[in-house]
Coordinates of N, CA, C and O in Angstrom, one line a residue:
X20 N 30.9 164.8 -59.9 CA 31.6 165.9 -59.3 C 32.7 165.6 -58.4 O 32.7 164.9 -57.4
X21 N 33.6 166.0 -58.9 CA 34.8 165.8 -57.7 C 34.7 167.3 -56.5 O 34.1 168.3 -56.5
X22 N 35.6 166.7 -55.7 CA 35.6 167.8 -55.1 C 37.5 168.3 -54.2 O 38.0 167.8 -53.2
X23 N 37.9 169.4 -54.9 CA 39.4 169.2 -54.4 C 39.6 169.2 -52.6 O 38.7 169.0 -51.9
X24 N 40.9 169.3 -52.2 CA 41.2 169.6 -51.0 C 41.1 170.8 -50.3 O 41.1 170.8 -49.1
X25 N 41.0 171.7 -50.9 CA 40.3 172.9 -51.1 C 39.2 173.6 -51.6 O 39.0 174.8 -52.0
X26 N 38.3 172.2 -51.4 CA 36.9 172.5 -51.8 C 36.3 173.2 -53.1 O 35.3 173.9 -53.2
X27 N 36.9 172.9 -53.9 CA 36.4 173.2 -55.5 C 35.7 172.1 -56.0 O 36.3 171.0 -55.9
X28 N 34.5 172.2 -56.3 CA 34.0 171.7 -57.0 C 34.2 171.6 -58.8 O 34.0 172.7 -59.4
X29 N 34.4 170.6 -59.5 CA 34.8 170.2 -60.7 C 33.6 169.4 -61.3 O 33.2 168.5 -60.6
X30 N 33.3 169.4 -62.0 CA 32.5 168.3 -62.8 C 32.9 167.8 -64.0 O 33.3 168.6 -64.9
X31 N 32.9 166.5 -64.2 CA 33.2 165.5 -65.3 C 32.4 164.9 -65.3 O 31.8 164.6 -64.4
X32 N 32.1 164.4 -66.9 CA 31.9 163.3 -67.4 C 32.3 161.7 -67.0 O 33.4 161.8 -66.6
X33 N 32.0 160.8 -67.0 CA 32.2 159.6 -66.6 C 32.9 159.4 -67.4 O 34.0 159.2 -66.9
X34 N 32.8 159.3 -69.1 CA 33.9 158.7 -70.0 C 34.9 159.6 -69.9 O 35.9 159.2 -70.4
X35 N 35.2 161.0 -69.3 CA 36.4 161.6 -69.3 C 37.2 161.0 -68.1 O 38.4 160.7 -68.0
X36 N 36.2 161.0 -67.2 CA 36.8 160.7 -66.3 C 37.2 159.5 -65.8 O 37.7 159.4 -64.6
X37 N 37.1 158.2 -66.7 CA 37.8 157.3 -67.2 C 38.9 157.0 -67.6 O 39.2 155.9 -68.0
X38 N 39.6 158.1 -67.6 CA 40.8 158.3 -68.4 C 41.9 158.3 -67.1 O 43.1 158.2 -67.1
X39 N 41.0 158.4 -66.0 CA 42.2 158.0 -64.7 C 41.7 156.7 -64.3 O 40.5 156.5 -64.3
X40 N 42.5 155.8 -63.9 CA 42.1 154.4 -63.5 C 41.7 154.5 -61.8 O 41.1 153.5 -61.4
X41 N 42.1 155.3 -61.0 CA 41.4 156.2 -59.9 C 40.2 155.9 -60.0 O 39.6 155.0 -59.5
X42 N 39.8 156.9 -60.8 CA 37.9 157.4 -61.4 C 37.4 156.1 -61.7 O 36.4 155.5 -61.2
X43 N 38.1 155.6 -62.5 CA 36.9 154.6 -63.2 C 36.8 153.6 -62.0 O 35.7 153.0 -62.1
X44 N 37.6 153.2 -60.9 CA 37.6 152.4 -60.3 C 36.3 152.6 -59.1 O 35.7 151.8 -58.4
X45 N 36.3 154.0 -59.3 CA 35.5 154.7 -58.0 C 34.4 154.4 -58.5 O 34.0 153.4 -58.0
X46 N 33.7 154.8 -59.4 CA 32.7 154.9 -60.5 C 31.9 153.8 -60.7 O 30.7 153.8 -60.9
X47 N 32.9 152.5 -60.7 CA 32.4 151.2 -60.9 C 32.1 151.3 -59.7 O 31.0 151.8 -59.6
X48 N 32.8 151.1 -58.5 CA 32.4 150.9 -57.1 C 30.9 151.7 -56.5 O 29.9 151.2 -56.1
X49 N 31.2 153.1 -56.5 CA 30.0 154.0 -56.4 C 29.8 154.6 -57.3 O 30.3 155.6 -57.7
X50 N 28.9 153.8 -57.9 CA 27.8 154.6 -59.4 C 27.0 155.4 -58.5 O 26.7 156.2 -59.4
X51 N 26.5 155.9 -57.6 CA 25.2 156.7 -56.9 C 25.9 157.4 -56.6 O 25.4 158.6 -56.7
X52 N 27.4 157.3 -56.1 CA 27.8 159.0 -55.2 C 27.6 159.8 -56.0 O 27.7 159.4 -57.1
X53 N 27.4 161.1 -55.8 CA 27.8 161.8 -57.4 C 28.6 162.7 -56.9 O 29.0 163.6 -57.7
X54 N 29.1 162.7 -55.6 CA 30.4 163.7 -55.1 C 31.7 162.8 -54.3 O 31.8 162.1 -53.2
X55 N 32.6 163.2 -55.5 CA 34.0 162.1 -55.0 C 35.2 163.1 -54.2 O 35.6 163.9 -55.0
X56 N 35.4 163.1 -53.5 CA 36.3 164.1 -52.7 C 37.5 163.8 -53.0 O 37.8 162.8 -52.4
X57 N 38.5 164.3 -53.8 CA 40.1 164.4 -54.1 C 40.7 165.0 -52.5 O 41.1 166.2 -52.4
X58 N 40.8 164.6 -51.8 CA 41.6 165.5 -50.4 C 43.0 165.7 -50.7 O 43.6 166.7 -50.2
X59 N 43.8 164.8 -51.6 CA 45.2 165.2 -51.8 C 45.1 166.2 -53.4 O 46.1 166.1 -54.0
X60 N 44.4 166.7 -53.8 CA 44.8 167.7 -55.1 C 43.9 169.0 -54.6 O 42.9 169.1 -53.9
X61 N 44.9 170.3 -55.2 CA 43.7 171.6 -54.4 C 43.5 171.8 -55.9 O 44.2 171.5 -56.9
X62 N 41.9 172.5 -55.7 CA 41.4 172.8 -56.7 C 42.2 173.4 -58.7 O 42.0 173.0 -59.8
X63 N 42.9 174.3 -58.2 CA 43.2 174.2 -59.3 C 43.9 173.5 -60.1 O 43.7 173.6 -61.3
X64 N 44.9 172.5 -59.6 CA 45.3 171.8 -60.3 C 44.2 170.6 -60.5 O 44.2 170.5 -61.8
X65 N 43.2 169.7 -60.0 CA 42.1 169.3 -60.1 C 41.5 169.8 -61.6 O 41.3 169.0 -62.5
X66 N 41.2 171.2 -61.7 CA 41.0 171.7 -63.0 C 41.7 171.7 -64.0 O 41.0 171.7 -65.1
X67 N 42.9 171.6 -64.2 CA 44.0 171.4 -65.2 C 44.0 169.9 -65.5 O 44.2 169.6 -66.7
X68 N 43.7 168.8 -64.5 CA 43.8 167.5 -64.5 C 42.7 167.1 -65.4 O 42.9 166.3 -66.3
X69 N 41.4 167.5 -64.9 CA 39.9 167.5 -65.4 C 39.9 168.1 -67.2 O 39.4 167.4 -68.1
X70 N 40.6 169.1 -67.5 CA 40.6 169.9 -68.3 C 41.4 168.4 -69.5 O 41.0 167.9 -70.5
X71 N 42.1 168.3 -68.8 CA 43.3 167.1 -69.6 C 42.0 165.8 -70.0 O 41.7 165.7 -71.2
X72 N 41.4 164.9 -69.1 CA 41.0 164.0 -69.4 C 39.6 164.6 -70.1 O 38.7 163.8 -70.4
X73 N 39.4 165.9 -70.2 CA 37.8 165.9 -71.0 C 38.7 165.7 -72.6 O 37.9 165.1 -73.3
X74 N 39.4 165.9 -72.9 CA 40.2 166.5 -73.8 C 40.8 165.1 -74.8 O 40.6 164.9 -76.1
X75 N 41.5 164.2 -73.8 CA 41.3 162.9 -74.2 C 40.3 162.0 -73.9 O 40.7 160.8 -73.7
X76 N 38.7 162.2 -73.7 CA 38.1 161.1 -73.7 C 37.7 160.4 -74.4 O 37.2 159.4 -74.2
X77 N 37.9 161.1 -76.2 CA 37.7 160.2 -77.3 C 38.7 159.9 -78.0 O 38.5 159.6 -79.2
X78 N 40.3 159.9 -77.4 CA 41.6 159.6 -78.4 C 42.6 159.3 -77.3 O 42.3 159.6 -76.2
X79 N 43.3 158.9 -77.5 CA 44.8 158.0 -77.1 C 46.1 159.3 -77.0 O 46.5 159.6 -78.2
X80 N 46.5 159.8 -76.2 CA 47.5 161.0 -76.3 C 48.7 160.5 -76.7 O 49.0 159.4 -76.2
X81 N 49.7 161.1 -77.8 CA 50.7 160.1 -78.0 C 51.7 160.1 -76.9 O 51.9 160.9 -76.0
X82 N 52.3 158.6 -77.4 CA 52.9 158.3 -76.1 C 54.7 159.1 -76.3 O 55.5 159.3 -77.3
X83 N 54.7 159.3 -75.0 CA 56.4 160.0 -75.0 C 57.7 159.3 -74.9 O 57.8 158.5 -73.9
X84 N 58.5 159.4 -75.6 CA 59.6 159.0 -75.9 C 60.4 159.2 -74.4 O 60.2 160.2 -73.9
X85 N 61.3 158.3 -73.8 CA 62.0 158.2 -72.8 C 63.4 157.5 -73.2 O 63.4 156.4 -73.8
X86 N 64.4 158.1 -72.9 CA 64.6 159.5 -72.6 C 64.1 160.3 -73.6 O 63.8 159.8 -74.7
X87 N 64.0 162.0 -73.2 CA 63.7 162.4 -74.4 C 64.6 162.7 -75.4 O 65.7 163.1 -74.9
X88 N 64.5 162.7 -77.0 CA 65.1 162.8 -77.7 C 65.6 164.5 -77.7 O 66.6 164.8 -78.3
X89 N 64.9 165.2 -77.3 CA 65.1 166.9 -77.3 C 64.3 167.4 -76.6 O 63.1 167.3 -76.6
X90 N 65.5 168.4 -75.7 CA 64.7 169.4 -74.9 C 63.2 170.5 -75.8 O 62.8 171.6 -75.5
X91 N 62.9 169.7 -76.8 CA 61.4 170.4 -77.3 C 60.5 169.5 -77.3 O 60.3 168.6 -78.1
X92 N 59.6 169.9 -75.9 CA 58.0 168.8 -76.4 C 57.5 169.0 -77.7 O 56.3 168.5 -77.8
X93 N 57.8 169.4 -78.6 CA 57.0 169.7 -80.0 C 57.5 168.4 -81.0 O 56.9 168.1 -82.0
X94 N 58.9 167.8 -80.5 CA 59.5 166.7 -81.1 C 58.5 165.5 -80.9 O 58.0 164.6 -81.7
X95 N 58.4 165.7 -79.7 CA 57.6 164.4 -79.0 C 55.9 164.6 -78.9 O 55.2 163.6 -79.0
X96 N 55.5 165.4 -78.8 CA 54.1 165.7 -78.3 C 53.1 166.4 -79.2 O 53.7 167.1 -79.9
X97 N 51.8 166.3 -79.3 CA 50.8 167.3 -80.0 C 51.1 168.8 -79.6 O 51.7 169.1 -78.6
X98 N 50.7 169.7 -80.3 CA 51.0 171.0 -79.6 C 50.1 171.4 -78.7 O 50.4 172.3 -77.8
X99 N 48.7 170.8 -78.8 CA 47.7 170.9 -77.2 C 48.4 170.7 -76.1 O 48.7 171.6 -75.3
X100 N 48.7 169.9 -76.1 CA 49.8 169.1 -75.1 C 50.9 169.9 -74.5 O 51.0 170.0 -73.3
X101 N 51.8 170.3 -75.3 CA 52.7 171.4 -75.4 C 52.1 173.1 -74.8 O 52.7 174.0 -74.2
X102 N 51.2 173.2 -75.2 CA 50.4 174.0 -74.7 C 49.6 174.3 -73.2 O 49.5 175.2 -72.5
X103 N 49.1 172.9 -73.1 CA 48.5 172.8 -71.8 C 49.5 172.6 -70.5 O 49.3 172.8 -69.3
X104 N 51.0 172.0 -71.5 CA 51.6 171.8 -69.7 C 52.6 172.9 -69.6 O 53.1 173.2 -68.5
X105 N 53.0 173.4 -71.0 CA 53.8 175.1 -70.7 C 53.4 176.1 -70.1 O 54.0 177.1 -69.7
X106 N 51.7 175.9 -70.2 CA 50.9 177.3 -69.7 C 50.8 177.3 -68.0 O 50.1 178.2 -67.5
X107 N 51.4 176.5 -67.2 CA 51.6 176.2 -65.7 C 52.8 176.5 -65.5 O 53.7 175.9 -66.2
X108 N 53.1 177.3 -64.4 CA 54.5 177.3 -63.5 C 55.1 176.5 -63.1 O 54.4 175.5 -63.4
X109 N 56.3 176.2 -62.5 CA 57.5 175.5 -62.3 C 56.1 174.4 -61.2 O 55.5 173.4 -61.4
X110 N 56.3 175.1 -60.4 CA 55.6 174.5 -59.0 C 54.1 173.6 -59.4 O 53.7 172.5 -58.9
X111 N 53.6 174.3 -60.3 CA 52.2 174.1 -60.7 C 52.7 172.7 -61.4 O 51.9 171.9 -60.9
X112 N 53.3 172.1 -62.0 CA 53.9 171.4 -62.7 C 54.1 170.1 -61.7 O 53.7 169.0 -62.0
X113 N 54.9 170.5 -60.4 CA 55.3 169.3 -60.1 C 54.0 169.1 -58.9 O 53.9 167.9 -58.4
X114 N 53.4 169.8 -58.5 CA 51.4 169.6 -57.9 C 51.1 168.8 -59.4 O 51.2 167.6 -59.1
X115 N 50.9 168.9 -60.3 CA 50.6 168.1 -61.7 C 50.5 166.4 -61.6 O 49.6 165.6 -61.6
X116 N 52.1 166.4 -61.5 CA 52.6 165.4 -61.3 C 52.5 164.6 -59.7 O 52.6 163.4 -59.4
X117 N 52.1 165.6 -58.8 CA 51.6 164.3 -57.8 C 50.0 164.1 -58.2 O 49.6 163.1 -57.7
X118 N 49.0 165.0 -58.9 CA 47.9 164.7 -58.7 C 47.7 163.5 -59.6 O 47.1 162.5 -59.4
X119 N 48.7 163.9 -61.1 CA 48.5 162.7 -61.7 C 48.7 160.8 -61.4 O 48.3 159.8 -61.8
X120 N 49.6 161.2 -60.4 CA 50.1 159.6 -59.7 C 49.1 159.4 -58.7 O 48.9 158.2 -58.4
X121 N 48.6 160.3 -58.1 CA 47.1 160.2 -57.3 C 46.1 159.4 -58.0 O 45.7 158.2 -57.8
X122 N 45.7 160.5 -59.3 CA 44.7 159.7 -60.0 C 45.0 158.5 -60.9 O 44.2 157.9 -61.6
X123 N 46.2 158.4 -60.6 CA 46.6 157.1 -61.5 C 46.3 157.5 -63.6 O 45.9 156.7 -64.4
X124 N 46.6 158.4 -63.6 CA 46.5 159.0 -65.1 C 47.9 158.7 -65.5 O 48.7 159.5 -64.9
X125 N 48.6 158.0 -66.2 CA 49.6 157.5 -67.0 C 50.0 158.9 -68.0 O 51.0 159.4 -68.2
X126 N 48.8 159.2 -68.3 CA 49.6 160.0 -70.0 C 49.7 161.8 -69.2 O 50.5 162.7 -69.6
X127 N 48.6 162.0 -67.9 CA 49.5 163.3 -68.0 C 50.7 163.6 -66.8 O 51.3 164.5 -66.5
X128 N 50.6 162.0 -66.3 CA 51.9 162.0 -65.7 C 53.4 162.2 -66.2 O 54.4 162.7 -65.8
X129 N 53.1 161.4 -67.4 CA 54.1 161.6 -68.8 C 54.5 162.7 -68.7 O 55.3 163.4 -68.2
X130 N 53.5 162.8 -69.4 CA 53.8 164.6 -70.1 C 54.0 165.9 -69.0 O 54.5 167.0 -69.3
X131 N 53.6 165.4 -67.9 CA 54.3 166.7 -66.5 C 55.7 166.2 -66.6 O 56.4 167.2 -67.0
X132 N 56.6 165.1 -66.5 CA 57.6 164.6 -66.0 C 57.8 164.7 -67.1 O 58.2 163.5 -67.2
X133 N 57.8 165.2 -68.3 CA 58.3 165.3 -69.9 C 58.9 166.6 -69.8 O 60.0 166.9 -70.1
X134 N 58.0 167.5 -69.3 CA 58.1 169.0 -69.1 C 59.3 169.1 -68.3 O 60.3 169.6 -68.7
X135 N 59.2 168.5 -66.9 CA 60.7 169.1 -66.2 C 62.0 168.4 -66.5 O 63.1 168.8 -66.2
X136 N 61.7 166.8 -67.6 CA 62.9 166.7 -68.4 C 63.3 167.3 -69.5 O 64.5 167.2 -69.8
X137 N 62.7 168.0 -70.3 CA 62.8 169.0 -71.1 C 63.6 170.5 -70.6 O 64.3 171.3 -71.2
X138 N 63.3 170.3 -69.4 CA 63.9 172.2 -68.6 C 65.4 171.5 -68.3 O 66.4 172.2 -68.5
X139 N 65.5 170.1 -67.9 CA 66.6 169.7 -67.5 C 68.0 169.1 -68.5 O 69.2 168.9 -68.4
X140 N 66.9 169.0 -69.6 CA 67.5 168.3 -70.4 C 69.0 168.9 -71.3 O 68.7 169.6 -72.2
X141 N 70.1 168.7 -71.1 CA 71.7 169.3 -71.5 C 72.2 169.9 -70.7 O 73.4 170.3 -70.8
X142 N 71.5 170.3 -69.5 CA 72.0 171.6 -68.5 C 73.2 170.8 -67.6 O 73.4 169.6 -67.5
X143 N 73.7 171.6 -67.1 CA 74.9 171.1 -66.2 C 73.7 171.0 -64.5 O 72.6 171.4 -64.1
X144 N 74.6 170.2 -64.1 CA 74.1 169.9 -62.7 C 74.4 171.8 -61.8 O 73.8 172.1 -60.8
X145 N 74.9 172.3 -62.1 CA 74.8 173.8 -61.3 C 73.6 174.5 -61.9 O 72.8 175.1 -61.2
X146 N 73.3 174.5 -63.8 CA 72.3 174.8 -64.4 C 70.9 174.8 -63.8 O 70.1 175.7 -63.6
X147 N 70.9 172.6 -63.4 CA 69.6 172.8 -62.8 C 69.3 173.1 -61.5 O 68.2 173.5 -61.1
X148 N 70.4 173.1 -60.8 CA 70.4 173.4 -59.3 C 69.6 174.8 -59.1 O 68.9 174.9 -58.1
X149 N 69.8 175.9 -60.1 CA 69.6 177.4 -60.6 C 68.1 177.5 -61.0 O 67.2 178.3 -60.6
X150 N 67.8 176.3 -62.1 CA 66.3 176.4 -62.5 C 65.6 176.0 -61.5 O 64.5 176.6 -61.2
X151 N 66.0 175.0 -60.8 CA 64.9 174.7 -59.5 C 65.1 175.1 -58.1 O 64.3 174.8 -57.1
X152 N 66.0 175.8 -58.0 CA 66.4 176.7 -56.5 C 66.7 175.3 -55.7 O 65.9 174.7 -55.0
X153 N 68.2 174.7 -56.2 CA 68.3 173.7 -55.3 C 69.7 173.8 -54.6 O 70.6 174.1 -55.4
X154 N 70.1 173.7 -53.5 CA 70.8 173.9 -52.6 C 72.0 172.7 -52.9 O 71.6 171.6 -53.3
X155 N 73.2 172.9 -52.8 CA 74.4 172.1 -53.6 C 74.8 171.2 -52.1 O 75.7 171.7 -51.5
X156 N 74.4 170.2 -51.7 CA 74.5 169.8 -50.4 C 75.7 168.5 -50.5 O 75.8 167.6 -49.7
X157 N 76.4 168.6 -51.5 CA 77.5 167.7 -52.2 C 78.9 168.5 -51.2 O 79.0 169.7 -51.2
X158 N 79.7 167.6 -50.7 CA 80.8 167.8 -50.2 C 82.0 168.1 -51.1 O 82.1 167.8 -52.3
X159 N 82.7 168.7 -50.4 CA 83.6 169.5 -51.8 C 84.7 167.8 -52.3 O 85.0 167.6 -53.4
X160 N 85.3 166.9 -51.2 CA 85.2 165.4 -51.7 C 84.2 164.7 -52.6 O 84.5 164.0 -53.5
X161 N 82.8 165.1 -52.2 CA 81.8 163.8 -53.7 C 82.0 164.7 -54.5 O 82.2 164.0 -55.5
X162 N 82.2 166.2 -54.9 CA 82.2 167.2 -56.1 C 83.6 166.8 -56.8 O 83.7 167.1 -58.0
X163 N 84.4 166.3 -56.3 CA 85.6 165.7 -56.9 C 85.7 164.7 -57.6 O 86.0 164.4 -58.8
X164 N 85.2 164.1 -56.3 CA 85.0 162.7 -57.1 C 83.6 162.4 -58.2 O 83.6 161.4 -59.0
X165 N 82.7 163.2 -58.1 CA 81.9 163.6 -59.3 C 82.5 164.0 -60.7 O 81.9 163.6 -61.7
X166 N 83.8 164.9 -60.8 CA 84.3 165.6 -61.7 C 85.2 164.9 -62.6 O 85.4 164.9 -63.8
X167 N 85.6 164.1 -61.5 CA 86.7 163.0 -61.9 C 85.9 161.6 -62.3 O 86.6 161.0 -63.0
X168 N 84.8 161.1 -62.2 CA 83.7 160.6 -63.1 C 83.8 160.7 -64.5 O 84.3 160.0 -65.4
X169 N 83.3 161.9 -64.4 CA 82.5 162.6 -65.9 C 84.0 162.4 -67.0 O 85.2 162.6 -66.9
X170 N 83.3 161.8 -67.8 CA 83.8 161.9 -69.3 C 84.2 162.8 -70.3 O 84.6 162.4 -71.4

């Protein structure tokens, strides 16, 4: 049983939960605990994460192309896959992506950081500034000299 930072209790399997090198490391170390406390993931993403490695505990997720070849995970990915990380919000996405470098899970770190290169992917630097509410903190000299760059 894990338990989030927000006190959700989750339960896994051992061989799922092998699928983070985190877990398995805990697991070898304390076989008897049977409650491991995640303090940096809140519960629901903990569930999305859990949900991921019960999912691959008996197969290999394919691996993702970098860069990606097209803004469509369907080029690159299973449609589970495509499914499980579109059905989360922007924010939910990048909570994803730190739980997964927490737990040390490689493949749904991928695939989080697949998703927000996918949103990013052809857009102009004002585009993404818009998708992710980011503040243009470039001087109107580096925006010049940015412009005068580009090809």
């Amino acid at each position: 049983t894990l338990t989030s930072s927000d006190n959700v209790k989750v339960t896994i399997d051992s061989k799922s939960a092998e699928r983070s090198s985190l877990l398995k490391g805990l697991l070898q170390d304390y076989s008897e605990d049977n409650d491991i406390p995640m303090p940096d993931i809140k519960g629901d993403i903990l569930k999305k994460s859990v949900e991921f490695m019960i999912h691959y505990k008996d197969s290999e997720p394919r691996e993702i192309p970098r860069p990606l070849p097209s803004p469509n995970l369907l080029d690159v990915t299973e449609d589970w896959d495509v499914n499980f990380i579109s059905g989360v919000d922007l924010d939910s996405v990048f909570d994803i992506i730190n739980a997964a470098n927490y737990l040390d899970l490689k493949s749904l770190l991928d695939l989080a950081c697949a998703r927000i290169a996918s949103i990013m992917k052809g857009k102009s630097a004002e585009e993404i500034r818009s998708v992710f509410n980011l503040e243009n903190d470039l001087t109107e000299d580096e925006v010049k000299e940015f412009e005068e760059y580009q090809i």
